[in-house]
Amino acid sequence: MKPKTRKEEIIKTSAILFKEKGFSAVTMRDIAKFMGIKAASLYNHISSKQEILSNIIISLAEQFTYGMDKIQNSHKSSIDKLNYIVELHVSITSNNTDGMASLNNDWMHLKDELEYYLKLRLDYEENFRHIIEQGIKNEELKNANAEAMLFSMLSTLRSLYIWIPNKDDLNTSKLASDLSHVLLTGIIK
Amino acid sequence: MKPKTRKEEIIKTSAILFKEKGFSAVTMRDIAKFMGIKAASLYNHISSKQEILSNIIISLAEQFTYGMDKIQNSHKSSIDKLNYIVELHVSITSNNTDGMASLNNDWMHLKDELEYYLKLRLDYEENFRHIIEQGIKNEELKNANAEAMLFSMLSTLRSLYIWIPNKDDLNTSKLASDLSHVLLTGIIK
DNA sequence: AATTTTAACTAACGATTGTTAGTTGTTCTT
DNA sequence: AAGAACAACTAACAATCGTTAGTTAAAATT
């Protein structure tokens, strides 16, 4: 996970700053200053500010797509699949909390890869929805508002990047199981 | 809810644009163009871009604070209080989905009122947390991870602004009750 | 009818933006 | 030891930013 090339260092630094103020409010001079160099020097390693953003976002989006594909092909129960989705989010997010902020808040500033990102996101949501609808048919899940279920889970999982950094004693598997428990079985006794 | 003064029109327009691209990526010229006037003309009605942002955010934050205070003083059961919190979010959000985007994503660009906003938010979260902890003591709620419960509810409620505009046949009380049901009793049969 | 107020305009400002060009010193490869 | 590759630098660019000053026409008030 440690950046190996200078380009990776720039991307990692940028993600930290993008999380704090958002893509548009961070200047190339901000990024450079944080690294102790001049803005122009960044261009020895990257070709544009856009390239930094798309590197952050697309690689994360593809991790989610890849993980969802594996879950879809796993032939587990609907509830198991939902548990794996929670684990997937906890795992990806805990490895890159900074980048997840950009994925959530700055995707609209993508240019060339905006369409590609939107397709990945739509497919992901449709797969998620399908698992829930299947669970209702199976009678594993309540016959209730499927969209509300999807929305509640997705909102919580997408916000993980805000919560995870505050849990310093990070036990990701306990976090995932606590969260699954709340999301799937609710909070009422 | 319709803007009455020209200043309110500017704020309403700005909220729409801020939701699309974020505060930093929206220029005064963007706002003006959307209204069919020139950027300089905006300054006949507002004193700065900052003032627009703080008008959007602070009024919403104060609505949440006011609503939470009423719930705290209502002497209802913990579960009733949680249901009222869901209603509070659905109600405020459905009346100003655009502004809620700024509240969630652009609060860090506040200047003079940043500290005040952070205090309101912290107090709100602490009141929310207290209701959940009380519910656990009461044995109304499961004796499980209270922070996970808080996080899950708050994440979902804060993301409502993304979801609500897509529900065109907006029955807010059904929405609130469906959402409460999912959040409180879970999704497993 | 005279006057004030409202709300638009043109023009421009100094600062900041992402980026390019060209240069220099250091480190790796041969 | 010589040459290539790497990674920093200074200087500057055209564009755009939020904002101010001063002006003008229409609407509201007196």
CSV table of C-alpha atoms (C1' of nucleotides) in Angstrom, one decimal:
chain,number,residue,atom,x,y,z
A,1,MET,CA,0.0,0.0,0.0
A,2,LYS,CA,3.0,2.4,0.4
A,3,PRO,CA,3.5,4.4,-2.7
A,4,LYS,CA,6.5,3.1,-4.7
A,5,THR,CA,6.9,5.5,-7.6
A,6,ARG,CA,6.9,9.3,-7.4
A,7,LYS,CA,3.6,9.3,-9.3
A,8,GLU,CA,2.0,7.2,-6.7
A,9,GLU,CA,3.2,9.6,-4.0
A,10,ILE,CA,1.6,12.5,-5.8
A,11,ILE,CA,-1.7,10.5,-6.1
A,12,LYS,CA,-1.6,9.6,-2.4
A,13,THR,CA,-0.8,13.1,-1.3
A,14,SER,CA,-3.5,14.5,-3.6
A,15,ALA,CA,-6.1,12.1,-2.2
A,16,ILE,CA,-5.4,13.4,1.3
A,17,LEU,CA,-5.8,17.0,0.2
A,18,PHE,CA,-8.9,16.3,-2.0
A,19,LYS,CA,-10.5,14.7,1.0
A,20,GLU,CA,-10.0,17.8,3.1
A,21,LYS,CA,-11.2,20.4,0.6
A,22,GLY,CA,-12.5,18.7,-2.5
A,23,PHE,CA,-10.8,18.4,-5.9
A,24,SER,CA,-11.8,21.9,-7.1
A,25,ALA,CA,-10.4,23.7,-4.0
A,26,VAL,CA,-7.0,22.0,-4.1
A,27,THR,CA,-4.5,23.6,-6.4
A,28,MET,CA,-1.4,22.1,-8.0
A,29,ARG,CA,0.6,24.4,-5.8
A,30,ASP,CA,-1.1,23.0,-2.7
A,31,ILE,CA,-0.2,19.5,-3.7
A,32,ALA,CA,3.4,20.5,-4.5
A,33,LYS,CA,3.9,22.4,-1.3
A,34,PHE,CA,2.7,19.4,0.7
A,35,MET,CA,5.4,17.4,-0.9
A,36,GLY,CA,8.1,20.1,-0.5
A,37,ILE,CA,8.5,20.7,-4.2
A,38,LYS,CA,7.3,23.3,-6.8
A,39,ALA,CA,4.0,22.9,-8.8
A,40,ALA,CA,5.8,22.6,-12.1
A,41,SER,CA,7.8,19.6,-10.9
A,42,LEU,CA,4.6,17.6,-10.6
A,43,TYR,CA,4.4,17.5,-14.3
A,44,ASN,CA,7.6,15.4,-14.6
A,45,HIS,CA,5.4,12.6,-13.2
A,46,ILE,CA,1.8,13.3,-14.2
A,47,SER,CA,0.3,14.9,-17.2
A,48,SER,CA,-2.6,16.8,-15.6
A,49,LYS,CA,-4.7,17.4,-12.5
A,50,GLN,CA,-7.4,15.4,-14.2
A,51,GLU,CA,-5.1,12.4,-14.4
A,52,ILE,CA,-4.6,12.4,-10.7
A,53,LEU,CA,-8.3,12.4,-10.1
A,54,SER,CA,-9.1,9.7,-12.5
A,55,ASN,CA,-6.3,7.5,-11.1
A,56,ILE,CA,-7.8,7.8,-7.6
A,57,ILE,CA,-11.4,7.2,-8.7
A,58,ILE,CA,-11.2,4.7,-11.4
A,59,SER,CA,-9.0,2.2,-9.6
A,60,LEU,CA,-11.4,2.3,-6.6
A,61,ALA,CA,-14.4,1.9,-8.8
A,62,GLU,CA,-12.8,-1.1,-10.5
A,63,GLN,CA,-12.1,-2.7,-7.2
A,64,PHE,CA,-15.8,-2.5,-6.3
A,65,THR,CA,-16.8,-3.9,-9.7
A,66,TYR,CA,-14.3,-6.8,-9.4
A,67,GLY,CA,-15.5,-7.6,-5.8
A,68,MET,CA,-19.2,-7.5,-6.8
A,69,ASP,CA,-18.5,-9.8,-9.7
A,70,LYS,CA,-16.9,-12.3,-7.4
A,71,ILE,CA,-19.9,-12.1,-5.0
A,72,GLN,CA,-22.4,-12.5,-7.8
A,73,ASN,CA,-20.7,-15.7,-9.0
A,74,SER,CA,-20.3,-17.2,-5.5
A,75,HIS,CA,-23.7,-19.0,-5.4
A,76,LYS,CA,-24.2,-18.2,-1.7
A,77,SER,CA,-27.4,-17.2,0.0
A,78,SER,CA,-28.7,-13.7,-0.4
A,79,ILE,CA,-27.8,-12.9,3.2
A,80,ASP,CA,-24.3,-14.2,2.8
A,81,LYS,CA,-23.9,-12.1,-0.4
A,82,LEU,CA,-25.0,-9.0,1.6
A,83,ASN,CA,-22.5,-9.8,4.3
A,84,TYR,CA,-19.8,-10.1,1.7
A,85,ILE,CA,-20.8,-6.7,0.3
A,86,VAL,CA,-20.3,-5.1,3.7
A,87,GLU,CA,-16.9,-6.8,4.0
A,88,LEU,CA,-16.0,-5.6,0.5
A,89,HIS,CA,-16.7,-2.0,1.4
A,90,VAL,CA,-14.9,-2.2,4.8
A,91,SER,CA,-11.9,-3.7,3.1
A,92,ILE,CA,-11.6,-1.3,0.2
A,93,THR,CA,-12.4,1.7,2.3
A,94,SER,CA,-10.0,0.9,5.2
A,95,ASN,CA,-7.2,0.5,2.6
A,96,ASN,CA,-7.8,3.9,1.0
A,97,THR,CA,-10.1,6.2,3.1
A,98,ASP,CA,-8.7,9.3,1.4
A,99,GLY,CA,-9.4,8.1,-2.1
A,100,MET,CA,-13.0,7.1,-1.1
A,101,ALA,CA,-13.7,10.8,-0.4
A,102,SER,CA,-12.9,11.6,-4.0
A,103,LEU,CA,-14.9,8.6,-5.3
A,104,ASN,CA,-18.0,9.9,-3.3
A,105,ASN,CA,-17.6,13.6,-3.8
A,106,ASP,CA,-15.5,14.5,-6.8
A,107,TRP,CA,-16.6,11.9,-9.5
A,108,MET,CA,-18.5,14.6,-11.3
A,109,HIS,CA,-15.2,16.4,-12.1
A,110,LEU,CA,-14.0,13.5,-14.2
A,111,LYS,CA,-13.8,14.3,-17.9
A,112,ASP,CA,-12.8,11.5,-20.3
A,113,GLU,CA,-13.6,8.8,-17.8
A,114,LEU,CA,-16.9,10.2,-16.5
A,115,GLU,CA,-19.1,8.0,-18.6
A,116,TYR,CA,-17.0,4.9,-17.8
A,117,TYR,CA,-17.3,5.6,-14.1
A,118,LEU,CA,-21.1,6.1,-14.3
A,119,LYS,CA,-21.5,2.8,-16.1
A,120,LEU,CA,-19.5,1.0,-13.4
A,121,ARG,CA,-21.5,2.7,-10.7
A,122,LEU,CA,-24.9,1.9,-12.3
A,123,ASP,CA,-23.9,-1.7,-12.8
A,124,TYR,CA,-22.8,-2.0,-9.2
A,125,GLU,CA,-26.1,-0.6,-8.0
A,126,GLU,CA,-28.1,-2.9,-10.2
A,127,ASN,CA,-26.2,-5.9,-9.0
A,128,PHE,CA,-26.8,-4.8,-5.4
A,129,ARG,CA,-30.5,-4.3,-6.1
A,130,HIS,CA,-30.8,-7.7,-7.7
A,131,ILE,CA,-29.3,-9.4,-4.7
A,132,ILE,CA,-31.9,-7.7,-2.5
A,133,GLU,CA,-34.8,-8.5,-4.8
A,134,GLN,CA,-33.7,-12.1,-5.0
A,135,GLY,CA,-33.5,-12.2,-1.2
A,136,ILE,CA,-37.1,-11.0,-1.0
A,137,LYS,CA,-38.2,-13.7,-3.4
A,138,ASN,CA,-36.2,-16.3,-1.5
A,139,GLU,CA,-38.1,-15.2,1.6
A,140,GLU,CA,-34.7,-14.6,3.2
A,141,LEU,CA,-35.5,-10.9,3.5
A,142,LYS,CA,-38.7,-9.1,4.5
A,143,ASN,CA,-41.2,-8.3,1.8
A,144,ALA,CA,-40.7,-4.5,2.3
A,145,ASN,CA,-39.5,-1.5,0.3
A,146,ALA,CA,-36.5,-2.9,-1.6
A,147,GLU,CA,-35.3,0.6,-2.7
A,148,ALA,CA,-35.3,1.8,0.9
A,149,MET,CA,-33.2,-1.3,1.9
A,150,LEU,CA,-30.7,-0.7,-1.0
A,151,PHE,CA,-30.6,3.0,-0.2
A,152,SER,CA,-30.0,2.5,3.5
A,153,MET,CA,-27.2,0.0,3.0
A,154,LEU,CA,-25.5,1.8,0.2
A,155,SER,CA,-25.6,5.2,2.0
A,156,THR,CA,-24.0,3.7,5.1
A,157,LEU,CA,-21.4,1.8,3.2
A,158,ARG,CA,-20.5,4.8,1.1
A,159,SER,CA,-20.0,6.9,4.2
A,160,LEU,CA,-17.6,4.5,5.7
A,161,TYR,CA,-14.7,6.7,4.7
A,162,ILE,CA,-15.8,9.3,7.2
A,163,TRP,CA,-16.2,6.9,10.1
A,164,ILE,CA,-13.2,4.5,9.7
A,165,PRO,CA,-10.4,7.0,10.3
A,166,ASN,CA,-11.9,7.8,13.7
A,167,LYS,CA,-11.7,4.1,14.8
A,168,ASP,CA,-7.9,4.0,15.5
A,169,ASP,CA,-8.0,0.5,16.9
A,170,LEU,CA,-9.1,-0.8,13.6
A,171,ASN,CA,-10.3,-4.3,13.7
A,172,THR,CA,-11.8,-4.5,10.2
A,173,SER,CA,-13.5,-7.9,10.6
A,174,LYS,CA,-15.2,-6.9,13.9
A,175,LEU,CA,-16.2,-3.6,12.2
A,176,ALA,CA,-17.7,-5.5,9.3
A,177,SER,CA,-19.6,-7.9,11.5
A,178,ASP,CA,-21.0,-5.2,13.8
A,179,LEU,CA,-22.1,-3.2,10.8
A,180,SER,CA,-23.7,-6.2,9.0
A,181,HIS,CA,-25.6,-6.9,12.2
A,182,VAL,CA,-27.0,-3.4,12.4
A,183,LEU,CA,-27.8,-3.2,8.7
A,184,LEU,CA,-29.4,-6.6,8.4
A,185,THR,CA,-31.1,-7.2,11.7
A,186,GLY,CA,-31.8,-3.6,12.8
A,187,ILE,CA,-31.4,-2.0,16.2
A,188,ILE,CA,-34.7,-2.8,18.0
A,189,LYS,CA,-34.6,-5.6,20.6
B,1,MET,CA,-40.8,28.0,0.0
B,2,LYS,CA,-40.7,30.0,-3.2
B,3,PRO,CA,-38.0,32.7,-3.1
B,4,LYS,CA,-39.6,36.1,-2.4
B,5,THR,CA,-36.6,38.5,-2.6
B,6,ARG,CA,-34.0,38.6,-5.3
B,7,LYS,CA,-31.4,37.6,-2.7
B,8,GLU,CA,-33.5,34.4,-2.0
B,9,GLU,CA,-33.5,33.7,-5.7
B,10,ILE,CA,-29.7,33.9,-5.9
B,11,ILE,CA,-29.4,31.6,-2.9
B,12,LYS,CA,-31.8,29.1,-4.4
B,13,THR,CA,-30.1,29.2,-7.7
B,14,SER,CA,-26.7,28.8,-6.1
B,15,ALA,CA,-27.8,25.8,-4.1
B,16,ILE,CA,-28.9,24.1,-7.4
B,17,LEU,CA,-25.5,24.7,-8.9
B,18,PHE,CA,-23.5,23.9,-5.8
B,19,LYS,CA,-25.3,20.5,-5.7
B,20,GLU,CA,-24.2,19.8,-9.2
B,21,LYS,CA,-20.5,20.7,-9.0
B,22,GLY,CA,-19.7,21.8,-5.5
B,23,PHE,CA,-19.2,25.3,-4.1
B,24,SER,CA,-15.6,25.7,-5.3
B,25,ALA,CA,-16.3,24.7,-8.9
B,26,VAL,CA,-19.2,27.1,-9.3
B,27,THR,CA,-18.3,30.6,-10.2
B,28,MET,CA,-20.2,33.8,-9.7
B,29,ARG,CA,-20.5,34.0,-13.5
B,30,ASP,CA,-22.1,30.6,-13.5
B,31,ILE,CA,-24.7,31.7,-11.0
B,32,ALA,CA,-25.3,34.9,-12.9
B,33,LYS,CA,-25.6,33.2,-16.3
B,34,PHE,CA,-28.2,30.8,-14.8
B,35,MET,CA,-30.3,33.8,-13.7
B,36,GLY,CA,-29.8,35.6,-17.0
B,37,ILE,CA,-27.8,38.5,-15.6
B,38,LYS,CA,-24.1,39.5,-15.2
B,39,ALA,CA,-21.9,38.5,-12.3
B,40,ALA,CA,-21.4,42.0,-11.0
B,41,SER,CA,-25.2,42.4,-10.7
B,42,LEU,CA,-25.3,39.7,-8.0
B,43,TYR,CA,-23.5,42.1,-5.7
B,44,ASN,CA,-26.5,44.4,-5.6
B,45,HIS,CA,-28.1,41.7,-3.5
B,46,ILE,CA,-25.4,39.8,-1.7
B,47,SER,CA,-22.0,40.8,-0.4
B,48,SER,CA,-19.9,37.8,-1.2
B,49,LYS,CA,-19.9,34.2,-2.5
B,50,GLN,CA,-19.3,33.2,1.2
B,51,GLU,CA,-22.5,34.9,2.2
B,52,ILE,CA,-24.5,32.7,-0.2
B,53,LEU,CA,-22.9,29.5,1.2
B,54,SER,CA,-23.4,30.4,4.8
B,55,ASN,CA,-27.0,31.3,4.2
B,56,ILE,CA,-27.6,27.9,2.7
B,57,ILE,CA,-25.8,25.9,5.3
B,58,ILE,CA,-26.5,27.7,8.6
B,59,SER,CA,-30.3,28.0,8.1
B,60,LEU,CA,-30.5,24.2,7.5
B,61,ALA,CA,-28.2,23.4,10.4
B,62,GLU,CA,-30.4,25.5,12.7
B,63,GLN,CA,-33.5,23.7,11.5
B,64,PHE,CA,-31.9,20.4,12.6
B,65,THR,CA,-30.9,21.8,15.9
B,66,TYR,CA,-34.4,23.2,16.5
B,67,GLY,CA,-36.0,19.9,15.6
B,68,MET,CA,-33.7,17.9,17.8
B,69,ASP,CA,-34.3,20.1,20.7
B,70,LYS,CA,-38.1,19.5,20.4
B,71,ILE,CA,-37.5,15.8,20.2
B,72,GLN,CA,-35.3,15.8,23.2
B,73,ASN,CA,-37.9,17.6,25.2
B,74,SER,CA,-40.8,15.4,24.1
B,75,HIS,CA,-40.4,12.7,26.8
B,76,LYS,CA,-41.4,10.0,24.4
B,77,SER,CA,-39.8,6.5,24.3
B,78,SER,CA,-36.4,6.1,22.7
B,79,ILE,CA,-37.9,4.4,19.7
B,80,ASP,CA,-40.5,7.2,19.2
B,81,LYS,CA,-37.7,9.7,19.4
B,82,LEU,CA,-35.7,7.8,16.7
B,83,ASN,CA,-38.8,7.8,14.5
B,84,TYR,CA,-39.2,11.5,14.9
B,85,ILE,CA,-35.6,12.0,13.9
B,86,VAL,CA,-36.2,10.1,10.7
B,87,GLU,CA,-39.3,12.3,10.1
B,88,LEU,CA,-37.2,15.4,10.8
B,89,HIS,CA,-34.6,14.5,8.2
B,90,VAL,CA,-37.2,13.5,5.6
B,91,SER,CA,-39.1,16.8,6.2
B,92,ILE,CA,-36.2,19.2,6.1
B,93,THR,CA,-34.5,17.4,3.2
B,94,SER,CA,-37.6,17.2,1.0
B,95,ASN,CA,-38.1,20.9,1.4
B,96,ASN,CA,-34.5,21.7,0.3
B,97,THR,CA,-32.7,18.9,-1.4
B,98,ASP,CA,-30.3,21.2,-3.1
B,99,GLY,CA,-29.2,23.0,0.1
B,100,MET,CA,-28.7,19.7,1.8
B,101,ALA,CA,-25.9,18.9,-0.7
B,102,SER,CA,-24.0,22.0,0.4
B,103,LEU,CA,-24.6,21.1,4.1
B,104,ASN,CA,-23.1,17.7,3.5
B,105,ASN,CA,-20.3,18.5,1.1
B,106,ASP,CA,-19.3,22.1,1.3
B,107,TRP,CA,-19.4,23.0,5.0
B,108,MET,CA,-15.6,23.1,5.1
B,109,HIS,CA,-15.6,26.1,2.9
B,110,LEU,CA,-17.4,28.2,5.5
B,111,LYS,CA,-15.2,30.9,7.0
B,112,ASP,CA,-16.6,33.0,9.8
B,113,GLU,CA,-19.4,30.6,10.6
B,114,LEU,CA,-17.4,27.4,10.4
B,115,GLU,CA,-16.9,27.1,14.1
B,116,TYR,CA,-20.6,27.8,14.8
B,117,TYR,CA,-21.6,25.1,12.3
B,118,LEU,CA,-19.2,22.5,13.8
B,119,LYS,CA,-20.7,23.2,17.2
B,120,LEU,CA,-24.2,22.7,16.0
B,121,ARG,CA,-23.2,19.5,14.2
B,122,LEU,CA,-21.4,18.1,17.2
B,123,ASP,CA,-24.3,18.9,19.6
B,124,TYR,CA,-26.7,17.2,17.2
B,125,GLU,CA,-24.6,14.1,17.0
B,126,GLU,CA,-24.3,14.0,20.8
B,127,ASN,CA,-28.0,14.3,21.3
B,128,PHE,CA,-28.5,11.5,18.7
B,129,ARG,CA,-26.0,9.3,20.4
B,130,HIS,CA,-27.6,10.0,23.8
B,131,ILE,CA,-31.0,8.8,22.5
B,132,ILE,CA,-29.5,5.6,21.3
B,133,GLU,CA,-27.6,4.9,24.5
B,134,GLN,CA,-30.7,5.6,26.5
B,135,GLY,CA,-32.6,3.2,24.3
B,136,ILE,CA,-30.0,0.5,25.1
B,137,LYS,CA,-30.3,1.1,28.8
B,138,ASN,CA,-34.1,1.1,28.6
B,139,GLU,CA,-33.8,-2.3,26.8
B,140,GLU,CA,-35.8,-0.8,23.9
B,141,LEU,CA,-32.7,-1.3,21.7
B,142,LYS,CA,-30.3,-4.2,21.3
B,143,ASN,CA,-27.2,-4.2,23.5
B,144,ALA,CA,-25.0,-3.9,20.5
B,145,ASN,CA,-22.4,-1.4,19.0
B,146,ALA,CA,-24.1,2.0,19.7
B,147,GLU,CA,-21.6,3.8,17.4
B,148,ALA,CA,-22.4,1.5,14.5
B,149,MET,CA,-26.1,2.2,15.1
B,150,LEU,CA,-25.6,5.9,15.2
B,151,PHE,CA,-23.3,5.8,12.1
B,152,SER,CA,-25.7,3.7,10.1
B,153,MET,CA,-28.7,5.9,10.8
B,154,LEU,CA,-26.9,9.2,10.4
B,155,SER,CA,-25.2,8.1,7.1
B,156,THR,CA,-28.5,7.1,5.7
B,157,LEU,CA,-30.4,10.2,6.8
B,158,ARG,CA,-27.6,12.5,5.6
B,159,SER,CA,-27.7,10.9,2.1
B,160,LEU,CA,-31.4,11.4,1.7
B,161,TYR,CA,-30.8,14.5,-0.5
B,162,ILE,CA,-29.4,12.1,-3.1
B,163,TRP,CA,-32.4,9.8,-3.0
B,164,ILE,CA,-35.4,12.0,-2.5
B,165,PRO,CA,-35.3,13.9,-5.9
B,166,ASN,CA,-35.6,10.5,-7.7
B,167,LYS,CA,-38.8,9.7,-5.9
B,168,ASP,CA,-41.1,11.9,-8.0
B,169,ASP,CA,-44.3,10.7,-6.4
B,170,LEU,CA,-43.1,12.0,-3.1
B,171,ASN,CA,-45.2,10.8,-0.2
B,172,THR,CA,-43.0,12.0,2.6
B,173,SER,CA,-44.8,10.2,5.4
B,174,LYS,CA,-44.7,6.9,3.6
B,175,LEU,CA,-41.1,7.5,2.8
B,176,ALA,CA,-40.3,8.2,6.5
B,177,SER,CA,-42.2,5.2,7.7
B,178,ASP,CA,-40.6,2.8,5.2
B,179,LEU,CA,-37.2,4.2,6.1
B,180,SER,CA,-37.8,4.0,9.8
B,181,HIS,CA,-38.8,0.4,9.4
B,182,VAL,CA,-35.7,-0.6,7.6
B,183,LEU,CA,-33.4,1.4,9.9
B,184,LEU,CA,-35.0,0.2,13.1
B,185,THR,CA,-36.1,-3.4,12.4
B,186,GLY,CA,-33.6,-4.4,9.7
B,187,ILE,CA,-34.2,-6.2,6.5
B,188,ILE,CA,-33.9,-9.9,7.5
B,189,LYS,CA,-37.2,-11.8,7.9
C,1,DA,C1',-43.7,66.0,-11.1
C,2,DA,C1',-39.6,65.3,-8.6
C,3,DT,C1',-36.9,62.2,-6.1
C,4,DT,C1',-35.3,58.1,-4.2
C,5,DT,C1',-34.7,53.2,-4.7
C,6,DT,C1',-34.0,49.1,-7.1
C,7,DA,C1',-31.5,46.3,-10.1
C,8,DA,C1',-29.4,45.9,-14.0
C,9,DC,C1',-25.1,47.2,-16.9
C,10,DT,C1',-19.8,47.9,-18.8
C,11,DA,C1',-15.2,47.9,-17.6
C,12,DA,C1',-11.6,46.7,-15.1
C,13,DC,C1',-8.6,45.3,-11.0
C,14,DG,C1',-5.2,42.2,-8.8
C,15,DA,C1',-4.8,37.5,-7.5
C,16,DT,C1',-4.7,32.9,-8.6
C,17,DT,C1',-5.4,29.0,-11.8
C,18,DG,C1',-3.4,24.8,-14.6
C,19,DT,C1',0.2,24.3,-17.5
C,20,DT,C1',4.5,24.8,-20.7
C,21,DA,C1',9.3,25.7,-21.8
C,22,DG,C1',13.7,25.5,-20.9
C,23,DT,C1',17.5,24.5,-17.6
C,24,DT,C1',20.4,22.2,-14.0
C,25,DG,C1',22.1,19.0,-10.9
C,26,DT,C1',22.1,14.2,-9.4
C,27,DT,C1',21.8,9.3,-10.0
C,28,DC,C1',21.7,5.1,-12.6
C,29,DT,C1',23.5,2.3,-16.6
C,30,DT,C1',26.9,1.0,-19.6
D,1,DA,C1',34.5,7.8,-17.4
D,2,DA,C1',30.6,9.0,-20.5
D,3,DG,C1',25.9,9.2,-21.5
D,4,DA,C1',21.1,8.6,-20.4
D,5,DA,C1',17.4,9.1,-17.3
D,6,DC,C1',15.4,11.2,-13.5
D,7,DA,C1',13.5,14.9,-10.9
D,8,DA,C1',14.0,19.0,-9.3
D,9,DC,C1',14.2,24.2,-10.6
D,10,DT,C1',12.9,29.4,-12.5
D,11,DA,C1',10.1,32.0,-15.3
D,12,DA,C1',6.3,32.8,-17.5
D,13,DC,C1',1.8,32.2,-20.3
D,14,DA,C1',-3.2,32.8,-21.1
D,15,DA,C1',-7.4,32.1,-18.8
D,16,DT,C1',-10.3,32.7,-15.1
D,17,DC,C1',-11.4,34.0,-10.4
D,18,DG,C1',-14.1,37.1,-6.9
D,19,DT,C1',-14.9,41.6,-6.5
D,20,DT,C1',-15.2,46.9,-7.0
D,21,DA,C1',-16.3,51.3,-9.3
D,22,DG,C1',-19.1,54.0,-11.7
D,23,DT,C1',-23.2,54.4,-14.8
D,24,DT,C1',-28.0,53.9,-16.4
D,25,DA,C1',-32.8,52.9,-17.0
D,26,DA,C1',-37.0,51.6,-14.9
D,27,DA,C1',-40.1,51.3,-10.8
D,28,DA,C1',-41.7,52.9,-6.4
D,29,DT,C1',-42.3,56.6,-3.3
D,30,DT,C1',-43.1,61.3,-2.0
